[in-house]
Amino acid sequence: MRIDEERCVGCRSCVVYCPVDAIKSSGEEVYVDQGLCVECAVCLKSGVCPQDALYQPLLEWPRILRSQFSDPLVSHPVTGIMGRGTAEMKTNDVTGRFREGDVGFAIEMGRPGISTSFIDVERVAMALVGKVDFEHLNPVTVLLDKDTGRFKDPRVRGERALSAIIECKTTEDRGLEVLNILKEVSEEIDTVFSLCVINRCRGHRIPFKTRMEEAGYTPRINGKTNVGLGRPLA
Ligand code: SF4
Ligand code: SF4
């Protein structure tokens, strides 16, 4: 995002709309810190500017990633859905991603107010290589070299996003190992992440929940139910 300095009157009304505090001022001048801006377009869409001074220049690769991961109204070319996410986990009942004995992970890195650098996304992906299968229809996965977890295009490391979700799965037997890896790598990254763990019920039990509890984790059952409307595959 940019501010047209000819139009801007320095009223600062736009500052509070930025979820990552990227709109700065220096004396009379109000400007967008291009390093921090995640191109979410919240400031522009708020319509707060009385001068129409905020404008969105054409975003080129790799900066376009900021918008694809941060603006909920921009479709990602891989998934065809809007925002940084993916529908795959939410539609498990019809896609059959997670079968009995699988454990899935959705690692959502960054939040409004904090955001995430793609360097940190890469750090987590590299730590997981060889331990998990990355979800192929995921906006982060398509950027990665699957053998190393590094970004295929190193310029991606210089980008930021409001948040980015790494999705992957492994088996119940290897799930605790993955959790321990995530715990270790969390010490090396400069953002927050939330972790969803997916495991199919067997009878009235969630087998991996029991394993997590025995290992000292405290999983919280989160009531997000997505009912598939097609023929169940899982
Ligand atoms: S709201 Fe518009 S005029 Fe006011 S500081 Fe922001 S860009 Fe400038
Ligand atoms: S596009 Fe988003 S991140 Fe960039 S200045 Fe506007 S509100 Fe802040």
PDB file of C-alpha atoms and ligand atoms in Angstrom:
ATOM      1  CA  MET A   1       0.000   0.000   0.000  1.00  0.00           C
ATOM      2  CA  ARG A   2       1.161   3.513  -0.671  1.00  0.00           C
ATOM      3  CA  ILE A   3       0.094   6.989   0.344  1.00  0.00           C
ATOM      4  CA  ASP A   4      -0.037   9.719  -2.271  1.00  0.00           C
ATOM      5  CA  GLU A   5       1.883  12.472  -0.538  1.00  0.00           C
ATOM      6  CA  GLU A   6       0.317  15.131  -2.763  1.00  0.00           C
ATOM      7  CA  ARG A   7      -3.151  14.207  -1.465  1.00  0.00           C
ATOM      8  CA  CYS A   8      -2.399  13.226   2.144  1.00  0.00           C
ATOM      9  CA  VAL A   9      -3.091  15.940   4.727  1.00  0.00           C
ATOM     10  CA  GLY A  10      -1.486  14.005   7.596  1.00  0.00           C
ATOM     11  CA  CYS A  11      -4.696  13.571   9.610  1.00  0.00           C
ATOM     12  CA  ARG A  12      -3.536  10.079  10.713  1.00  0.00           C
ATOM     13  CA  SER A  13      -7.056   8.687  10.615  1.00  0.00           C
ATOM     14  CA  CYS A  14      -5.779   5.626   8.747  1.00  0.00           C
ATOM     15  CA  VAL A  15      -3.119   4.679  11.319  1.00  0.00           C
ATOM     16  CA  VAL A  16      -5.374   2.705  13.662  1.00  0.00           C
ATOM     17  CA  TYR A  17      -6.781   0.607  10.822  1.00  0.00           C
ATOM     18  CA  CYS A  18      -3.495  -1.127  10.110  1.00  0.00           C
ATOM     19  CA  PRO A  19      -3.334  -4.557  11.813  1.00  0.00           C
ATOM     20  CA  VAL A  20       0.472  -4.614  11.738  1.00  0.00           C
ATOM     21  CA  ASP A  21       1.238  -1.001  12.623  1.00  0.00           C
ATOM     22  CA  ALA A  22       2.812  -0.322   9.240  1.00  0.00           C
ATOM     23  CA  ILE A  23       1.438   3.206   8.826  1.00  0.00           C
ATOM     24  CA  LYS A  24       4.022   5.484  10.358  1.00  0.00           C
ATOM     25  CA  SER A  25       4.505   9.191  10.694  1.00  0.00           C
ATOM     26  CA  SER A  26       7.521  11.407  10.778  1.00  0.00           C
ATOM     27  CA  GLY A  27       6.737  15.012  11.542  1.00  0.00           C
ATOM     28  CA  GLU A  28       3.896  15.957   9.201  1.00  0.00           C
ATOM     29  CA  GLU A  29       4.522  13.064   6.849  1.00  0.00           C
ATOM     30  CA  VAL A  30       2.442   9.871   7.065  1.00  0.00           C
ATOM     31  CA  TYR A  31       3.812   6.915   5.124  1.00  0.00           C
ATOM     32  CA  VAL A  32       3.560   3.143   4.816  1.00  0.00           C
ATOM     33  CA  ASP A  33       6.563   1.138   5.967  1.00  0.00           C
ATOM     34  CA  GLN A  34       6.952  -1.150   2.990  1.00  0.00           C
ATOM     35  CA  GLY A  35       8.849  -3.752   4.984  1.00  0.00           C
ATOM     36  CA  LEU A  36       6.053  -4.149   7.513  1.00  0.00           C
ATOM     37  CA  CYS A  37       3.012  -3.718   5.233  1.00  0.00           C
ATOM     38  CA  VAL A  38       1.424  -7.092   4.446  1.00  0.00           C
ATOM     39  CA  GLU A  39      -0.772  -5.675   1.646  1.00  0.00           C
ATOM     40  CA  CYS A  40      -3.979  -6.696   3.395  1.00  0.00           C
ATOM     41  CA  ALA A  41      -5.740  -3.563   2.045  1.00  0.00           C
ATOM     42  CA  VAL A  42      -7.655  -3.038   5.303  1.00  0.00           C
ATOM     43  CA  CYS A  43      -6.691   0.636   5.354  1.00  0.00           C
ATOM     44  CA  LEU A  44      -7.902   1.195   1.791  1.00  0.00           C
ATOM     45  CA  LYS A  45     -11.111  -0.801   2.145  1.00  0.00           C
ATOM     46  CA  SER A  46     -12.006   0.983   5.373  1.00  0.00           C
ATOM     47  CA  GLY A  47     -12.674   4.069   3.276  1.00  0.00           C
ATOM     48  CA  VAL A  48     -11.324   6.143   6.153  1.00  0.00           C
ATOM     49  CA  CYS A  49      -9.119   8.442   4.109  1.00  0.00           C
ATOM     50  CA  PRO A  50     -10.912  11.742   3.432  1.00  0.00           C
ATOM     51  CA  GLN A  51      -8.436  12.531   0.678  1.00  0.00           C
ATOM     52  CA  ASP A  52      -8.398   9.241  -1.269  1.00  0.00           C
ATOM     53  CA  ALA A  53      -4.677   9.277  -0.667  1.00  0.00           C
ATOM     54  CA  LEU A  54      -4.244   5.550  -0.047  1.00  0.00           C
ATOM     55  CA  TYR A  55      -3.659   3.543  -3.192  1.00  0.00           C
ATOM     56  CA  GLN A  56      -2.637   0.039  -4.137  1.00  0.00           C
ATOM     57  CA  PRO A  57       0.139  -0.132  -6.730  1.00  0.00           C
ATOM     58  CA  LEU A  58       0.444  -3.185  -8.947  1.00  0.00           C
ATOM     59  CA  LEU A  59       2.049  -5.947  -6.901  1.00  0.00           C
ATOM     60  CA  GLU A  60       4.629  -8.108  -8.612  1.00  0.00           C
ATOM     61  CA  TRP A  61       6.263 -11.375  -7.632  1.00  0.00           C
ATOM     62  CA  PRO A  62       7.197 -12.096  -4.892  1.00  0.00           C
ATOM     63  CA  ARG A  63       5.473  -9.161  -3.126  1.00  0.00           C
ATOM     64  CA  ILE A  64       2.112 -10.343  -4.485  1.00  0.00           C
ATOM     65  CA  LEU A  65       2.368 -13.155  -1.921  1.00  0.00           C
ATOM     66  CA  ARG A  66       1.699 -10.622   0.832  1.00  0.00           C
ATOM     67  CA  SER A  67      -1.672  -9.848  -0.641  1.00  0.00           C
ATOM     68  CA  GLN A  68      -2.524 -13.478  -1.422  1.00  0.00           C
ATOM     69  CA  PHE A  69      -1.871 -14.497   2.183  1.00  0.00           C
ATOM     70  CA  SER A  70      -3.234 -11.409   3.926  1.00  0.00           C
ATOM     71  CA  ASP A  71      -6.146  -9.990   1.970  1.00  0.00           C
ATOM     72  CA  PRO A  72      -9.246 -12.135   2.567  1.00  0.00           C
ATOM     73  CA  LEU A  73     -10.710 -10.961  -0.733  1.00  0.00           C
ATOM     74  CA  VAL A  74      -7.793 -12.111  -2.903  1.00  0.00           C
ATOM     75  CA  SER A  75      -7.987 -15.658  -4.280  1.00  0.00           C
ATOM     76  CA  HIS A  76      -4.883 -17.766  -4.118  1.00  0.00           C
ATOM     77  CA  PRO A  77      -4.046 -19.193  -7.566  1.00  0.00           C
ATOM     78  CA  VAL A  78      -3.373 -22.674  -6.153  1.00  0.00           C
ATOM     79  CA  THR A  79      -6.525 -23.244  -4.177  1.00  0.00           C
ATOM     80  CA  GLY A  80      -8.848 -20.860  -5.967  1.00  0.00           C
ATOM     81  CA  ILE A  81     -10.215 -19.773  -2.622  1.00  0.00           C
ATOM     82  CA  MET A  82      -9.818 -16.433  -0.942  1.00  0.00           C
ATOM     83  CA  GLY A  83      -7.386 -15.674   1.846  1.00  0.00           C
ATOM     84  CA  ARG A  84      -4.303 -17.434   3.110  1.00  0.00           C
ATOM     85  CA  GLY A  85      -5.907 -20.728   3.779  1.00  0.00           C
ATOM     86  CA  THR A  86      -7.072 -23.859   2.172  1.00  0.00           C
ATOM     87  CA  ALA A  87     -10.342 -25.716   2.243  1.00  0.00           C
ATOM     88  CA  GLU A  88      -8.803 -29.158   2.425  1.00  0.00           C
ATOM     89  CA  MET A  89      -8.872 -29.715   6.150  1.00  0.00           C
ATOM     90  CA  LYS A  90     -12.275 -28.197   6.541  1.00  0.00           C
ATOM     91  CA  THR A  91     -13.773 -30.484   3.955  1.00  0.00           C
ATOM     92  CA  ASN A  92     -12.237 -33.696   5.193  1.00  0.00           C
ATOM     93  CA  ASP A  93     -15.513 -35.563   5.143  1.00  0.00           C
ATOM     94  CA  VAL A  94     -15.600 -35.318   1.363  1.00  0.00           C
ATOM     95  CA  THR A  95     -11.907 -35.193   0.503  1.00  0.00           C
ATOM     96  CA  GLY A  96     -10.827 -38.029   2.793  1.00  0.00           C
ATOM     97  CA  ARG A  97      -7.517 -36.368   3.690  1.00  0.00           C
ATOM     98  CA  PHE A  98      -7.431 -37.836   7.175  1.00  0.00           C
ATOM     99  CA  ARG A  99      -8.147 -41.496   7.617  1.00  0.00           C
ATOM    100  CA  GLU A 100      -8.057 -43.639  10.707  1.00  0.00           C
ATOM    101  CA  GLY A 101      -4.536 -43.698  12.099  1.00  0.00           C
ATOM    102  CA  ASP A 102      -3.573 -40.349  10.536  1.00  0.00           C
ATOM    103  CA  VAL A 103      -2.712 -37.263  12.507  1.00  0.00           C
ATOM    104  CA  GLY A 104      -2.969 -33.932  10.739  1.00  0.00           C
ATOM    105  CA  PHE A 105      -1.448 -30.616  11.722  1.00  0.00           C
ATOM    106  CA  ALA A 106      -2.425 -27.092  10.764  1.00  0.00           C
ATOM    107  CA  ILE A 107       0.245 -24.689  11.917  1.00  0.00           C
ATOM    108  CA  GLU A 108      -1.120 -21.174  11.609  1.00  0.00           C
ATOM    109  CA  MET A 109       1.778 -18.774  11.848  1.00  0.00           C
ATOM    110  CA  GLY A 110       1.228 -15.099  12.651  1.00  0.00           C
ATOM    111  CA  ARG A 111      -1.775 -13.150  13.862  1.00  0.00           C
ATOM    112  CA  PRO A 112      -3.065  -9.609  13.336  1.00  0.00           C
ATOM    113  CA  GLY A 113      -0.783  -7.311  15.269  1.00  0.00           C
ATOM    114  CA  ILE A 114       2.180  -9.650  14.853  1.00  0.00           C
ATOM    115  CA  SER A 115       2.167 -11.152  11.334  1.00  0.00           C
ATOM    116  CA  THR A 116       4.836 -13.577  10.161  1.00  0.00           C
ATOM    117  CA  SER A 117       7.888 -13.438   7.961  1.00  0.00           C
ATOM    118  CA  PHE A 118       8.255 -16.125   5.342  1.00  0.00           C
ATOM    119  CA  ILE A 119      11.699 -16.855   6.783  1.00  0.00           C
ATOM    120  CA  ASP A 120       9.952 -18.205   9.869  1.00  0.00           C
ATOM    121  CA  VAL A 121       7.505 -20.183   7.734  1.00  0.00           C
ATOM    122  CA  GLU A 122      10.493 -21.746   5.990  1.00  0.00           C
ATOM    123  CA  ARG A 123      12.184 -22.569   9.320  1.00  0.00           C
ATOM    124  CA  VAL A 124       9.168 -24.557  10.444  1.00  0.00           C
ATOM    125  CA  ALA A 125       8.795 -26.289   7.072  1.00  0.00           C
ATOM    126  CA  MET A 126      12.481 -27.284   7.066  1.00  0.00           C
ATOM    127  CA  ALA A 127      12.165 -28.751  10.547  1.00  0.00           C
ATOM    128  CA  LEU A 128       9.269 -30.928   9.391  1.00  0.00           C
ATOM    129  CA  VAL A 129      10.764 -32.266   6.151  1.00  0.00           C
ATOM    130  CA  GLY A 130      11.002 -36.044   6.170  1.00  0.00           C
ATOM    131  CA  LYS A 131       8.641 -36.322   9.136  1.00  0.00           C
ATOM    132  CA  VAL A 132       5.358 -35.383   7.475  1.00  0.00           C
ATOM    133  CA  ASP A 133       3.500 -35.290   4.179  1.00  0.00           C
ATOM    134  CA  PHE A 134       2.709 -31.711   3.267  1.00  0.00           C
ATOM    135  CA  GLU A 135      -0.802 -31.047   1.970  1.00  0.00           C
ATOM    136  CA  HIS A 136      -0.297 -30.526  -1.743  1.00  0.00           C
ATOM    137  CA  LEU A 137      -3.259 -28.190  -2.257  1.00  0.00           C
ATOM    138  CA  ASN A 138      -1.947 -25.603   0.137  1.00  0.00           C
ATOM    139  CA  PRO A 139      -0.587 -22.137  -0.702  1.00  0.00           C
ATOM    140  CA  VAL A 140       2.570 -22.643   1.402  1.00  0.00           C
ATOM    141  CA  THR A 141       3.353 -26.123   0.107  1.00  0.00           C
ATOM    142  CA  VAL A 142       3.469 -25.028  -3.529  1.00  0.00           C
ATOM    143  CA  LEU A 143       6.221 -22.572  -2.661  1.00  0.00           C
ATOM    144  CA  LEU A 144       8.411 -25.228  -1.058  1.00  0.00           C
ATOM    145  CA  ASP A 145      11.057 -27.594  -2.341  1.00  0.00           C
ATOM    146  CA  LYS A 146       9.620 -30.812  -0.935  1.00  0.00           C
ATOM    147  CA  ASP A 147      13.046 -32.372  -0.322  1.00  0.00           C
ATOM    148  CA  THR A 148      14.491 -29.544   1.752  1.00  0.00           C
ATOM    149  CA  GLY A 149      11.533 -27.464   2.983  1.00  0.00           C
ATOM    150  CA  ARG A 150      13.250 -24.376   1.582  1.00  0.00           C
ATOM    151  CA  PHE A 151      11.431 -21.999  -0.718  1.00  0.00           C
ATOM    152  CA  LYS A 152      12.053 -22.787  -4.373  1.00  0.00           C
ATOM    153  CA  ASP A 153      12.527 -19.063  -4.955  1.00  0.00           C
ATOM    154  CA  PRO A 154      14.759 -17.644  -2.193  1.00  0.00           C
ATOM    155  CA  ARG A 155      13.259 -14.171  -2.717  1.00  0.00           C
ATOM    156  CA  VAL A 156      10.113 -15.404  -0.948  1.00  0.00           C
ATOM    157  CA  ARG A 157      12.038 -15.246   2.347  1.00  0.00           C
ATOM    158  CA  GLY A 158      11.954 -11.470   2.195  1.00  0.00           C
ATOM    159  CA  GLU A 159       8.160 -11.345   2.302  1.00  0.00           C
ATOM    160  CA  ARG A 160       5.680 -11.091   5.175  1.00  0.00           C
ATOM    161  CA  ALA A 161       2.037 -12.015   5.634  1.00  0.00           C
ATOM    162  CA  LEU A 162      -0.657 -11.533   8.246  1.00  0.00           C
ATOM    163  CA  SER A 163      -0.558 -15.289   8.637  1.00  0.00           C
ATOM    164  CA  ALA A 164       0.285 -18.439   6.711  1.00  0.00           C
ATOM    165  CA  ILE A 165      -0.820 -21.992   7.363  1.00  0.00           C
ATOM    166  CA  ILE A 166       1.403 -25.030   6.993  1.00  0.00           C
ATOM    167  CA  GLU A 167      -0.724 -28.161   6.637  1.00  0.00           C
ATOM    168  CA  CYS A 168       0.648 -31.653   6.860  1.00  0.00           C
ATOM    169  CA  LYS A 169      -0.013 -35.083   8.221  1.00  0.00           C
ATOM    170  CA  THR A 170       1.731 -38.115   9.609  1.00  0.00           C
ATOM    171  CA  THR A 171       0.743 -41.283  11.447  1.00  0.00           C
ATOM    172  CA  GLU A 172      -0.433 -41.585  15.033  1.00  0.00           C
ATOM    173  CA  ASP A 173       2.846 -43.357  15.822  1.00  0.00           C
ATOM    174  CA  ARG A 174       4.943 -40.395  14.625  1.00  0.00           C
ATOM    175  CA  GLY A 175       2.650 -37.608  15.806  1.00  0.00           C
ATOM    176  CA  LEU A 176       4.396 -36.989  19.121  1.00  0.00           C
ATOM    177  CA  GLU A 177       7.732 -36.706  17.335  1.00  0.00           C
ATOM    178  CA  VAL A 178       6.237 -33.961  15.160  1.00  0.00           C
ATOM    179  CA  LEU A 179       4.875 -32.146  18.201  1.00  0.00           C
ATOM    180  CA  ASN A 180       8.307 -32.232  19.811  1.00  0.00           C
ATOM    181  CA  ILE A 181       9.899 -30.845  16.635  1.00  0.00           C
ATOM    182  CA  LEU A 182       7.399 -27.996  16.629  1.00  0.00           C
ATOM    183  CA  LYS A 183       8.154 -27.279  20.266  1.00  0.00           C
ATOM    184  CA  GLU A 184      11.865 -27.074  19.512  1.00  0.00           C
ATOM    185  CA  VAL A 185      11.530 -24.899  16.411  1.00  0.00           C
ATOM    186  CA  SER A 186       9.149 -22.550  18.222  1.00  0.00           C
ATOM    187  CA  GLU A 187      12.199 -21.289  20.136  1.00  0.00           C
ATOM    188  CA  GLU A 188      13.782 -20.098  16.886  1.00  0.00           C
ATOM    189  CA  ILE A 189      10.963 -18.139  15.318  1.00  0.00           C
ATOM    190  CA  ASP A 190       9.921 -14.551  15.795  1.00  0.00           C
ATOM    191  CA  THR A 191       6.146 -14.928  15.722  1.00  0.00           C
ATOM    192  CA  VAL A 192       3.320 -16.839  17.347  1.00  0.00           C
ATOM    193  CA  PHE A 193       1.520 -19.843  15.949  1.00  0.00           C
ATOM    194  CA  SER A 194      -1.563 -21.801  16.827  1.00  0.00           C
ATOM    195  CA  LEU A 195      -1.641 -25.516  16.259  1.00  0.00           C
ATOM    196  CA  CYS A 196      -4.607 -27.617  15.210  1.00  0.00           C
ATOM    197  CA  VAL A 197      -4.246 -31.369  15.529  1.00  0.00           C
ATOM    198  CA  ILE A 198      -6.613 -33.559  13.533  1.00  0.00           C
ATOM    199  CA  ASN A 199      -7.413 -37.147  14.421  1.00  0.00           C
ATOM    200  CA  ARG A 200     -10.452 -39.241  13.587  1.00  0.00           C
ATOM    201  CA  CYS A 201     -12.592 -40.583  16.420  1.00  0.00           C
ATOM    202  CA  ARG A 202     -12.614 -44.303  17.034  1.00  0.00           C
ATOM    203  CA  GLY A 203     -15.748 -45.236  18.918  1.00  0.00           C
ATOM    204  CA  HIS A 204     -16.093 -42.549  21.541  1.00  0.00           C
ATOM    205  CA  ARG A 205     -12.351 -41.906  21.763  1.00  0.00           C
ATOM    206  CA  ILE A 206      -9.880 -39.652  20.033  1.00  0.00           C
ATOM    207  CA  PRO A 207      -6.812 -41.885  20.128  1.00  0.00           C
ATOM    208  CA  PHE A 208      -4.164 -39.229  19.545  1.00  0.00           C
ATOM    209  CA  LYS A 209      -5.665 -36.948  22.185  1.00  0.00           C
ATOM    210  CA  THR A 210      -4.955 -39.665  24.747  1.00  0.00           C
ATOM    211  CA  ARG A 211      -1.366 -39.984  23.517  1.00  0.00           C
ATOM    212  CA  MET A 212      -0.884 -36.229  23.729  1.00  0.00           C
ATOM    213  CA  GLU A 213      -2.193 -36.128  27.285  1.00  0.00           C
ATOM    214  CA  GLU A 214       0.054 -39.000  28.319  1.00  0.00           C
ATOM    215  CA  ALA A 215       3.006 -37.064  26.878  1.00  0.00           C
ATOM    216  CA  GLY A 216       2.148 -33.973  28.928  1.00  0.00           C
ATOM    217  CA  TYR A 217       0.322 -31.917  26.295  1.00  0.00           C
ATOM    218  CA  THR A 218      -3.056 -30.373  27.073  1.00  0.00           C
ATOM    219  CA  PRO A 219      -5.110 -30.471  23.865  1.00  0.00           C
ATOM    220  CA  ARG A 220      -8.366 -28.560  23.899  1.00  0.00           C
ATOM    221  CA  ILE A 221     -11.213 -29.963  21.880  1.00  0.00           C
ATOM    222  CA  ASN A 222     -12.332 -27.155  19.655  1.00  0.00           C
ATOM    223  CA  GLY A 223     -15.860 -27.293  18.393  1.00  0.00           C
ATOM    224  CA  LYS A 224     -15.379 -26.672  14.711  1.00  0.00           C
ATOM    225  CA  THR A 225     -17.481 -29.136  12.809  1.00  0.00           C
ATOM    226  CA  ASN A 226     -17.498 -29.082   9.056  1.00  0.00           C
ATOM    227  CA  VAL A 227     -20.048 -31.460   7.679  1.00  0.00           C
ATOM    228  CA  GLY A 228     -19.332 -32.676   4.180  1.00  0.00           C
ATOM    229  CA  LEU A 229     -22.284 -32.593   1.866  1.00  0.00           C
ATOM    230  CA  GLY A 230     -20.908 -35.099  -0.623  1.00  0.00           C
ATOM    231  CA  ARG A 231     -20.266 -38.800  -0.325  1.00  0.00           C
ATOM    232  CA  PRO A 232     -17.903 -39.401   2.625  1.00  0.00           C
ATOM    233  CA  LEU A 233     -14.511 -40.710   1.547  1.00  0.00           C
ATOM    234  CA  ALA A 234     -12.667 -40.718   4.830  1.00  0.00           C
TER     235      ALA A 234
HETATM  236  S1  SF4 B   1      -6.247   9.075   6.311  1.00  0.00           S
HETATM  237 FE1  SF4 B   1      -5.517   9.777   4.291  1.00  0.00          FE
HETATM  238  S2  SF4 B   1      -5.045  11.918   4.591  1.00  0.00           S
HETATM  239 FE2  SF4 B   1      -5.190  11.029   6.617  1.00  0.00          FE
HETATM  240  S3  SF4 B   1      -3.070  10.409   7.109  1.00  0.00           S
HETATM  241 FE3  SF4 B   1      -4.055   8.631   6.199  1.00  0.00          FE
HETATM  242  S4  SF4 B   1      -3.548   8.765   4.044  1.00  0.00           S
HETATM  243 FE4  SF4 B   1      -3.153  10.790   4.896  1.00  0.00          FE
HETATM  244  S1  SF4 B   2      -2.343  -2.667   3.377  1.00  0.00           S
HETATM  245 FE1  SF4 B   2      -2.696  -3.562   5.415  1.00  0.00          FE
HETATM  246  S2  SF4 B   2      -0.648  -3.769   6.275  1.00  0.00           S
HETATM  247 FE2  SF4 B   2      -0.451  -2.356   4.557  1.00  0.00          FE
HETATM  248  S3  SF4 B   2      -0.668  -0.327   5.449  1.00  0.00           S
HETATM  249 FE3  SF4 B   2      -2.714  -0.946   4.798  1.00  0.00          FE
HETATM  250  S4  SF4 B   2      -3.630  -1.896   6.601  1.00  0.00           S
HETATM  251 FE4  SF4 B   2      -1.414  -1.792   6.955  1.00  0.00          FE
END
